[in-house]
Tab-separated table of C-alpha atoms in Angstrom:
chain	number	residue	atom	x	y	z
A	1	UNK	CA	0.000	0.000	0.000
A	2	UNK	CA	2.966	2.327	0.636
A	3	UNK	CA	3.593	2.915	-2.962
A	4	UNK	CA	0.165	4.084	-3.240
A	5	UNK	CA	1.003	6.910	-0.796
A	6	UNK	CA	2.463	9.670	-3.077
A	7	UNK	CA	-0.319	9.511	-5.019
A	8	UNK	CA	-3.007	9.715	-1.945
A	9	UNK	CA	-0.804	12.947	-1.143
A	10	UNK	CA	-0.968	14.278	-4.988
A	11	UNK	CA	-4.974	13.710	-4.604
A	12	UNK	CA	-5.358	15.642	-1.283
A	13	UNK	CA	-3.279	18.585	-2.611
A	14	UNK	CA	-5.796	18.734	-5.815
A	15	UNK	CA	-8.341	18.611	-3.544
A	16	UNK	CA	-7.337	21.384	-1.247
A	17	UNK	CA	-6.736	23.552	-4.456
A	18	UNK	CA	-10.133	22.933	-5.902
A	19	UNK	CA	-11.853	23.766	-3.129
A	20	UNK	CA	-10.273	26.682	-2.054
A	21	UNK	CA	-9.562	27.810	-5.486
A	22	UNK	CA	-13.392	27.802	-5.782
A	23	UNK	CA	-12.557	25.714	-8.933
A	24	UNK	CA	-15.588	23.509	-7.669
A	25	UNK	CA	-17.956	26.517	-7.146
A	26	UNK	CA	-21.034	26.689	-9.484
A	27	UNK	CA	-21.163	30.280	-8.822
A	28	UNK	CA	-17.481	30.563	-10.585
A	29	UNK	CA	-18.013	28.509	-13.200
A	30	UNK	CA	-21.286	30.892	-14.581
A	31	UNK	CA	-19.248	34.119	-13.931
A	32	UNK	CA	-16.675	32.384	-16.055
A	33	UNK	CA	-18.946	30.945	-18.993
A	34	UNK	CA	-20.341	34.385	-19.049
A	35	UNK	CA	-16.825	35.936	-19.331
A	36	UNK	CA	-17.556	38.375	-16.306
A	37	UNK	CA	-14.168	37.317	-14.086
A	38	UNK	CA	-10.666	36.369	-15.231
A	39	UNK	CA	-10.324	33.999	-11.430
A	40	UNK	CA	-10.966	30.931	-13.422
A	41	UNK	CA	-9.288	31.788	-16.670
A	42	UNK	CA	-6.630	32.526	-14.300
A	43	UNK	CA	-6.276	28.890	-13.085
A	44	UNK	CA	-6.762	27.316	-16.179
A	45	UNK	CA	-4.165	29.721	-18.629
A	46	UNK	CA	-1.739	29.525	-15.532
A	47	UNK	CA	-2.105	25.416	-14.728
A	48	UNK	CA	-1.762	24.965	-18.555
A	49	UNK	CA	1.624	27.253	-18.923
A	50	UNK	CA	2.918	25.221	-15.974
A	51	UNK	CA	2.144	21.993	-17.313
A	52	UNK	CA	3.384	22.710	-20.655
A	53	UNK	CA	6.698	24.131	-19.050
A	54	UNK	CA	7.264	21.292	-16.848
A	55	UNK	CA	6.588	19.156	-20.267
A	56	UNK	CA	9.309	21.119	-21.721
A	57	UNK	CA	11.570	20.616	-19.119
A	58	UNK	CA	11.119	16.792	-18.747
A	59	UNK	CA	11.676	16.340	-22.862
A	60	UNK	CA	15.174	18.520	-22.057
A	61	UNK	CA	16.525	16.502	-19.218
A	62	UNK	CA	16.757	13.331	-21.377
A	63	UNK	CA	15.892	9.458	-19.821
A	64	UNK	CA	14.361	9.899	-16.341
A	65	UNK	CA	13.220	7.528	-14.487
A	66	UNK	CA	9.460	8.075	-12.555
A	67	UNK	CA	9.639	6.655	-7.964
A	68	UNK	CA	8.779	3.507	-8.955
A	69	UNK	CA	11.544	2.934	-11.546
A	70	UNK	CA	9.848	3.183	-15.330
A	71	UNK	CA	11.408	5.794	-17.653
A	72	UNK	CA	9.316	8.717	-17.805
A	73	UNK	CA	7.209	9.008	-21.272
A	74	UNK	CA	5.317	12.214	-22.374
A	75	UNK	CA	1.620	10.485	-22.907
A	76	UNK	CA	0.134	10.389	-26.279
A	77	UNK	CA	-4.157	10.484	-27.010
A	78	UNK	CA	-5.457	8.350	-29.756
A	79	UNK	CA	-6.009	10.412	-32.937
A	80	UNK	CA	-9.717	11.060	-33.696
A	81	UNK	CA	-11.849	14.031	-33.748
A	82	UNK	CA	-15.843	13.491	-33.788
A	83	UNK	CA	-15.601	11.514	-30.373
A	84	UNK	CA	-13.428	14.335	-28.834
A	85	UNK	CA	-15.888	16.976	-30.311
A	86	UNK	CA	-19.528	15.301	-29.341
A	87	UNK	CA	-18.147	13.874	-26.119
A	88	UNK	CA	-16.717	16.828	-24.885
A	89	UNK	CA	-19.811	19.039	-26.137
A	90	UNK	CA	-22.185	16.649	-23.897
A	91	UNK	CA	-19.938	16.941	-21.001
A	92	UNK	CA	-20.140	20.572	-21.678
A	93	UNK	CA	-23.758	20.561	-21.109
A	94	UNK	CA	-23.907	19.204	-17.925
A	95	UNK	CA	-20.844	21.150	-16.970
A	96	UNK	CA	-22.530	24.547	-17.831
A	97	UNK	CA	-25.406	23.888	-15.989
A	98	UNK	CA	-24.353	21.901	-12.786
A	99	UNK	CA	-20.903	24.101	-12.324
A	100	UNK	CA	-18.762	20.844	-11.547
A	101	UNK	CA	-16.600	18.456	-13.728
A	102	UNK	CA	-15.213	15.236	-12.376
A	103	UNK	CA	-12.598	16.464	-10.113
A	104	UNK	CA	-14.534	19.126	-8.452
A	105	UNK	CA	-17.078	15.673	-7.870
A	106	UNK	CA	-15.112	14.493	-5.566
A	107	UNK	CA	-13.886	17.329	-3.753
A	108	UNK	CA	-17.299	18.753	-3.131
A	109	UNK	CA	-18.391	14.671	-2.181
A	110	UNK	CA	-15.512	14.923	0.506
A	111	UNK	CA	-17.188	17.856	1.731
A	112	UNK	CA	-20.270	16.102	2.597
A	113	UNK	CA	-22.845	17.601	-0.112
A	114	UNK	CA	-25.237	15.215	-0.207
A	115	UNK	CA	-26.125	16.807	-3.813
A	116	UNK	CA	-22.245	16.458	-5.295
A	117	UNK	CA	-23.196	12.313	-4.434
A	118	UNK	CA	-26.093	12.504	-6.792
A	119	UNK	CA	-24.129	14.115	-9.240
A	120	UNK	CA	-21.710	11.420	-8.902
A	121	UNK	CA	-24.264	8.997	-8.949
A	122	UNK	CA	-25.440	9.942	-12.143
A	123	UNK	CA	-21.667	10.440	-13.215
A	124	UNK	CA	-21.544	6.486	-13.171
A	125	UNK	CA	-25.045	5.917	-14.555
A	126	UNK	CA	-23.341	8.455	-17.350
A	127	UNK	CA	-20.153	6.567	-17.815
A	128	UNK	CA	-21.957	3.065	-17.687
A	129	UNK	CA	-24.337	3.855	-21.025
A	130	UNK	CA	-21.472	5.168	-22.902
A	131	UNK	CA	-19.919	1.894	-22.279
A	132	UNK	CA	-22.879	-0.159	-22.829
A	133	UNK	CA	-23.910	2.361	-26.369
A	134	UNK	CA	-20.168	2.272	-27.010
A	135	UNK	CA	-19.809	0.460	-30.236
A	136	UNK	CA	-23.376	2.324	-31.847
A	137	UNK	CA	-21.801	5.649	-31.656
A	138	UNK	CA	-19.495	7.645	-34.147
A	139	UNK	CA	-15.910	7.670	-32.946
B	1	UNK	CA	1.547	30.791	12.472
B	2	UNK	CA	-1.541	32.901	12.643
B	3	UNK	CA	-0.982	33.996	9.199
B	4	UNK	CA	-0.098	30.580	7.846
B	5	UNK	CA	-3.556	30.026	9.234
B	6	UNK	CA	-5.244	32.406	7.933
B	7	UNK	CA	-3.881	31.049	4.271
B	8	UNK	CA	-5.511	27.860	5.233
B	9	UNK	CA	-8.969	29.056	5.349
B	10	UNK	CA	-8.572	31.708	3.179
B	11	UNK	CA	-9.480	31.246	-0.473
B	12	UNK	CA	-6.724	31.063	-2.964
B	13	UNK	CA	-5.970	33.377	-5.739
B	14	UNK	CA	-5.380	31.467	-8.976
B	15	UNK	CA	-2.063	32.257	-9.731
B	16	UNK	CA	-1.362	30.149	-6.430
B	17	UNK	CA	-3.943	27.207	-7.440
B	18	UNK	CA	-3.372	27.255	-11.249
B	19	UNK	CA	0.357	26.805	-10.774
B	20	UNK	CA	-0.138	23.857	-8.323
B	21	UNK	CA	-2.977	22.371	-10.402
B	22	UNK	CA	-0.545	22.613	-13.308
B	23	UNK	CA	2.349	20.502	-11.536
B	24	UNK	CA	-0.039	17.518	-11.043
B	25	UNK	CA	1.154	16.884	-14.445
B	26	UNK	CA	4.818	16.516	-13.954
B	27	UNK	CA	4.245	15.019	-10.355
B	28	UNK	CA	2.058	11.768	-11.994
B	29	UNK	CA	4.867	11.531	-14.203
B	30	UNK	CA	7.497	11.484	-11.640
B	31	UNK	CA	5.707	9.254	-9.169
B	32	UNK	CA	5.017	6.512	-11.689
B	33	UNK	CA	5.133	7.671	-15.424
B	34	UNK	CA	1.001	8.614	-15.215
B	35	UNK	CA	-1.224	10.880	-17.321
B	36	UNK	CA	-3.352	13.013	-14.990
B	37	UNK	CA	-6.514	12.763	-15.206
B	38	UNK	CA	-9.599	11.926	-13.324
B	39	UNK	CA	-12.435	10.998	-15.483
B	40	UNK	CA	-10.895	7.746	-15.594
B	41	UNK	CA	-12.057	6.864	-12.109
B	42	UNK	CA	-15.989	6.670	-12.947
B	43	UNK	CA	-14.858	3.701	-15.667
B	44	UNK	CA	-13.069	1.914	-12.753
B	45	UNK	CA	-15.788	2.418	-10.489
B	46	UNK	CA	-18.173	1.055	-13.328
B	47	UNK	CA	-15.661	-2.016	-13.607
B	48	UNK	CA	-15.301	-2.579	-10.061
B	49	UNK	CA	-19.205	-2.764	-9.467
B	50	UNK	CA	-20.551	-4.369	-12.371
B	51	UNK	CA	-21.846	-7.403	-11.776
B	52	UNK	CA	-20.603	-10.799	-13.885
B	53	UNK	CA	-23.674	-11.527	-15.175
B	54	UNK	CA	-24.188	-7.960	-17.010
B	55	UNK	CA	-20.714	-8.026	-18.806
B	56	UNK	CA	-20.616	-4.601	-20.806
B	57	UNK	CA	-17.279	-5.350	-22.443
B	58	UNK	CA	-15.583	-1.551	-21.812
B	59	UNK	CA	-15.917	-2.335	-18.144
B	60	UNK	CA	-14.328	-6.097	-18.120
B	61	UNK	CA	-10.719	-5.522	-17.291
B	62	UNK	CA	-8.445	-5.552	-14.532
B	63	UNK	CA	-9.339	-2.408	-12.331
B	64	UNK	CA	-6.887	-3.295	-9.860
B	65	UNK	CA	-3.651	-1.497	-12.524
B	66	UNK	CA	-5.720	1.399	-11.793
B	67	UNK	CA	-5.740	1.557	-8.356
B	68	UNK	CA	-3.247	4.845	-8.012
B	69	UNK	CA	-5.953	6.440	-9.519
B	70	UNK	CA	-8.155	5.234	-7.137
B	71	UNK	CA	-6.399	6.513	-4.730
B	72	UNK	CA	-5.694	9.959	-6.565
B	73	UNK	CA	-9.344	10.936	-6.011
B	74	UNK	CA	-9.381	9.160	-2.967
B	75	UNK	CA	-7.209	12.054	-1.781
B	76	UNK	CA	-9.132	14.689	-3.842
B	77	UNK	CA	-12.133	13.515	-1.566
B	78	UNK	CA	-10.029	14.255	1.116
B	79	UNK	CA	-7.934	17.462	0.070
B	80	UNK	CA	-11.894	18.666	-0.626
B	81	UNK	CA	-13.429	17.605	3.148
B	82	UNK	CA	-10.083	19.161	4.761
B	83	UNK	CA	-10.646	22.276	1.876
B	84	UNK	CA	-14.286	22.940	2.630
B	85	UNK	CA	-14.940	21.487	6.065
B	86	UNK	CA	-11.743	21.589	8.622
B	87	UNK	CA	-10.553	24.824	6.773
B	88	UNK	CA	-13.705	25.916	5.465
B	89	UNK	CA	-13.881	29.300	4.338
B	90	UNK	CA	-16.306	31.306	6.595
B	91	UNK	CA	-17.077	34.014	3.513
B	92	UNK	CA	-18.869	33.769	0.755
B	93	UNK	CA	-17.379	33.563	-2.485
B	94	UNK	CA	-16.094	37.151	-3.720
B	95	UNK	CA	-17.552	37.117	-7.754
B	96	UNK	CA	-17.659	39.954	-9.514
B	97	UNK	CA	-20.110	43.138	-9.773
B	98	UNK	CA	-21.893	41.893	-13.198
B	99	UNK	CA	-21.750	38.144	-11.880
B	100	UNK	CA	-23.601	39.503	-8.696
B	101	UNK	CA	-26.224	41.503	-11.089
B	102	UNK	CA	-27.016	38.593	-13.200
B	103	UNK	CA	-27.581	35.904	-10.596
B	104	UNK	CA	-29.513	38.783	-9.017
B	105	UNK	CA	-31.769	38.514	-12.274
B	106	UNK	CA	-32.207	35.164	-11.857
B	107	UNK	CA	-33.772	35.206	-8.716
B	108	UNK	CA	-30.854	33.577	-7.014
B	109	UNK	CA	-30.232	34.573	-3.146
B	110	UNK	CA	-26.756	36.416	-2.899
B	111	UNK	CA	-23.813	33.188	-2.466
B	112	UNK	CA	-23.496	32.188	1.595
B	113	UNK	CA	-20.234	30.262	2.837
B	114	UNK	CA	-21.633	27.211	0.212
B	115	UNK	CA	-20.128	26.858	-2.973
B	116	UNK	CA	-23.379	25.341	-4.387
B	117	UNK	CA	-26.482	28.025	-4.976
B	118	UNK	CA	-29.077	26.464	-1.966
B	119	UNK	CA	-31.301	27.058	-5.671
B	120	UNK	CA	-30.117	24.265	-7.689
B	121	UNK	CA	-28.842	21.857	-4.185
B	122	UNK	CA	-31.320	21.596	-1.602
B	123	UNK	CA	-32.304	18.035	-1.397
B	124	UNK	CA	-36.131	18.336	-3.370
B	125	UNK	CA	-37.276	15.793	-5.799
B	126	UNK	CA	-36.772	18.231	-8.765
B	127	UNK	CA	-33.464	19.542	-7.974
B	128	UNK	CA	-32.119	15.636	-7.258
B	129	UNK	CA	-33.807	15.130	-10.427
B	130	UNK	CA	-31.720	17.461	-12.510
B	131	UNK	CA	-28.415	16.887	-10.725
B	132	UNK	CA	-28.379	13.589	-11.478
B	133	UNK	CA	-29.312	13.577	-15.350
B	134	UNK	CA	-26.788	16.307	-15.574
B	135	UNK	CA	-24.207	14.064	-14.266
B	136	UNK	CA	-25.345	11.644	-16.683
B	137	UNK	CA	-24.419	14.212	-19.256
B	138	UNK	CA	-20.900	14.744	-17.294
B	139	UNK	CA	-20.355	10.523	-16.943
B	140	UNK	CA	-21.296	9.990	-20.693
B	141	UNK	CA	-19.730	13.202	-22.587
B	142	UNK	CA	-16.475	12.834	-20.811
B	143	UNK	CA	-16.022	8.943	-21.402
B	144	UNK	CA	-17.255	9.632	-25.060
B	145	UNK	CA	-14.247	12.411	-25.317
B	146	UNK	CA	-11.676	10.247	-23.273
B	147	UNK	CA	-11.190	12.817	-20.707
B	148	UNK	CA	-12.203	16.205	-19.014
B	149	UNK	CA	-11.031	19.014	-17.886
B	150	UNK	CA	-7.690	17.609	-16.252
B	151	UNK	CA	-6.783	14.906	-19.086
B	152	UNK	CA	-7.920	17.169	-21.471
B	153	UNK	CA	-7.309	21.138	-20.711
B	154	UNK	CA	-4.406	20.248	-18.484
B	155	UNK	CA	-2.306	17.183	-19.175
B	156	UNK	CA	-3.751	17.314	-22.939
B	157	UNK	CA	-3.270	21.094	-23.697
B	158	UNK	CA	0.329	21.069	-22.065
B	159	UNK	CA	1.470	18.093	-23.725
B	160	UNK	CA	0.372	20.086	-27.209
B	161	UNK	CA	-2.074	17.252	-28.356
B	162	UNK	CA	-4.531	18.112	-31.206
B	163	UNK	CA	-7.501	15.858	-29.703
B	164	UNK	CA	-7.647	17.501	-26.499
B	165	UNK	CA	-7.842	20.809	-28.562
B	166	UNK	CA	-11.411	19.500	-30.249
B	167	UNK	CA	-12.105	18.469	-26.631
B	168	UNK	CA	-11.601	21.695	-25.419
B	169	UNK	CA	-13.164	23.543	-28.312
B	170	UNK	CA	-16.625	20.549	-27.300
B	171	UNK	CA	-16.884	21.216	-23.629
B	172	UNK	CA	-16.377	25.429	-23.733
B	173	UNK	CA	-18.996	24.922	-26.610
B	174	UNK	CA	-21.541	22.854	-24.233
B	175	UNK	CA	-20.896	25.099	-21.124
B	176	UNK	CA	-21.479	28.306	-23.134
B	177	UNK	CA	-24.806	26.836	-24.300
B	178	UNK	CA	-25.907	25.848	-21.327
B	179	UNK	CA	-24.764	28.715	-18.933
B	180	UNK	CA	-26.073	31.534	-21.768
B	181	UNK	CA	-29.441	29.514	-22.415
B	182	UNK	CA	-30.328	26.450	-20.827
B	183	UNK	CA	-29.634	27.483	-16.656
B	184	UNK	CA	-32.000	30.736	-17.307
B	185	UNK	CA	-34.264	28.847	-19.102
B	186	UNK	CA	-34.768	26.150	-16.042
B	187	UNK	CA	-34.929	29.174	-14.264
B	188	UNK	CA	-38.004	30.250	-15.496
C-alpha cells in the first residue's frame, strides 16, 4: 500500500486547491462561462503554462526515471476528432449547468454535499451507457 | 503561524492554485510515469461494481492497474473535506459586480459560505432530479471524449495534443450553451 502513498498525497493537494480555489464553485463557473471574471481563466491559462513548461523541461533533461523505476514518457491520445468533439460538447452541457466536472465531484463529495453524491451517482449511470452504447456511436 | 492560518482558510488566488494544479502533471509523471486525469475513475468504479452476469465489455478488465488512480481521487475527496470542512472558508465567495447583477436577475439569493447556490442543491425531488441527469451528461460526454477538464485542458493542452484541442473547443462549446441559455431557461 505504501507505494500508493504519493499519489493519496498528490490527490489531497488537488483537492485542497479545488476547493479553495473555488474551482468547484457553481457560482465561478457561470461568472466564467459568461466571461464576467478572469479567477478561473486565471487557473486554467496559468495550470496549462505550468504543465506545458514542466513538459518542456522533462523532454530537455533526457531518460528519467518516474519513484517507482519506469522511464518517464510524455503520454500520447489516440487520434480522432468526432468523439473528442460530441463527447466533450455533452460533457459541456452538464458542466454549464451543474458548475462541476469530475474532479470538483469528488472534492465537493468529501465535503459532505449530499447533492455532489447525486451528481456522482449519475456520473456512473453516465459513464456506464457510454460503455454499454459504445460500439453504436461515431468515434 | 496565525498567518499561515489564515492562508488555510482563506481562499486562494489562482495564480497560487493554477500553478499547483498545473504541476499535477509533472508530479504523476514522476511518481510513476502517469497521465493526470480523473475521469478515468468513474470507468473503474463502473468495472469494479458491475456485476458478472451484465458483462458490458468496456468495463471487463483488470481495475486493480488502476488503483493509483483510485487513490488519486481518494485524496481529492479528502484534500476537498479538509478544503471545505476543517478549513472551510467562513465568507462567501467574492464574484464579480456583473456576476452579482445577473444571478440577481435570476432570482438567485446572494452566495453564503456554500459553494453550491441552496437554488439548484437543496435536497427536493426536482433539484435531485436534474443533478443527477446532468451528471449523466458529465459521466457519458467525458467517457465519449476520453477525458475532461484535467486529461484534457491540463495534461492534454500542455502536452500540445490536437484531440484535447477538439475536446476543449466541445466542452467550452456545451458550457457556453448551457450557462447563456439552458440554466436561465430552467430558471423560469
Amino acid at each position: 500500500m505504501l507505494r500508493y502513498l504519493p499519489y493519496l498525497l498528490a490527490g489531497i493537494l488537488f483537492g485542497f486547491v479545488l476547493i479553495k480555489s473555488e474551482a468547484a464553485s457553481w457560482y465561478r463557473i457561470q461568472e466564467m462561462f459568461h466571461f464576467q471574471n478572469f479567477h478561473m481563466f486565471g487557473i486554467l491559462f496559468s495550470a496549462i503554462a505550468t504543465g506545458m513548461l514542466s513538459i518542456q523541461i522533462i523532454k530537455r533533461m533526457g531518460e528519467k526515471q518516474s519513484l517507482d523505476g519506469q522511464t518517464i514518457s510524455i503520454p500520447e491520445k489516440a487520434p480522432g476528432r468526432v468523439s473528442y468533439l460530441v463527447g466533450g460538447l455533452i460533457f459541456g452541457l452538464g458542466w454549464g449547468l451543474i458548475g462541476l466536472c469530475p474532479g470538483p465531484i469528488f472534492a465537493l463529495v468529501g465535503t459532505g454535499s449530499l447533492g455532489a453524491f447525486v451528481v456522482l451517482a449519475g456520473a456512473l449511470h453516465g459513464t456506464w451507457l457510454y460503455g454499454a452504447l459504445k460500439q453504436h456511436l461515431p468515434h | 503561524m496565525e498567518t499561515l492560518l489564515a492562508w488555510l482558510y482563506a481562499p486562494w488566488p489562482w495564480y497560487v492554485a493554477g500553478p499547483i494544479i498545473g504541476l499535477m502533471v509533472p508530479m504523476m509523471l514522476f511518481i510513476g510515469n502517469r497521465s493526470f486525469g480523473i475521469s478515468s475513475n468513474l470507468r473503474h468504479l463502473c468495472a469494479i461494481t458491475q456485476p458478472p452476469q451484465v458483462g458490458v465489455d468496456f468495463f471487463k478488465y483488470d481495475w486493480k492497474e488502476h488503483t493509483w488512480s483510485l487513490m488519486f481521487v481518494i485524496g481529492t475527496a479528502l484534500g476537498g473535506f479538509l478544503a471545505g470542512v476543517v478549513f472551510a472558508n467562513p465568507d462567501p465567495v467574492k464574484l464579480s459586480l456583473a456576476a452579482r447583477e445577473m444571478f440577481t436577475a435570476w432570482g438567485f439569493t446572494p452566495p453564503t459560505a456554500s459553494l453550491v447556490p441552496e437554488e439548484l442543491f437543496h435536497p427536493s425531488v426536482r433539484n435531485f432530479t436534474l443533478l443527477f441527469a446532468c451528471g449523466v451528461l458529465v459521466g457519458f460526454g467525458t467517457r465519449y471524449a476520453a477525458g475532461c477538464t484535467s486529461g484534457h485542458a491540463i495534461t492534454g493542452l500542455s502536452t500540445l495534443q490536437l484531440p484535447s484541442l477538439y475536446a476543449i473547443l466541445g466542452i467550452f462549446g456545451g458550457g457556453l450553451i448551457s450557462s447563456w441559455f439552458l440554466v436561465p431557461w430552467m430558471l423560469q
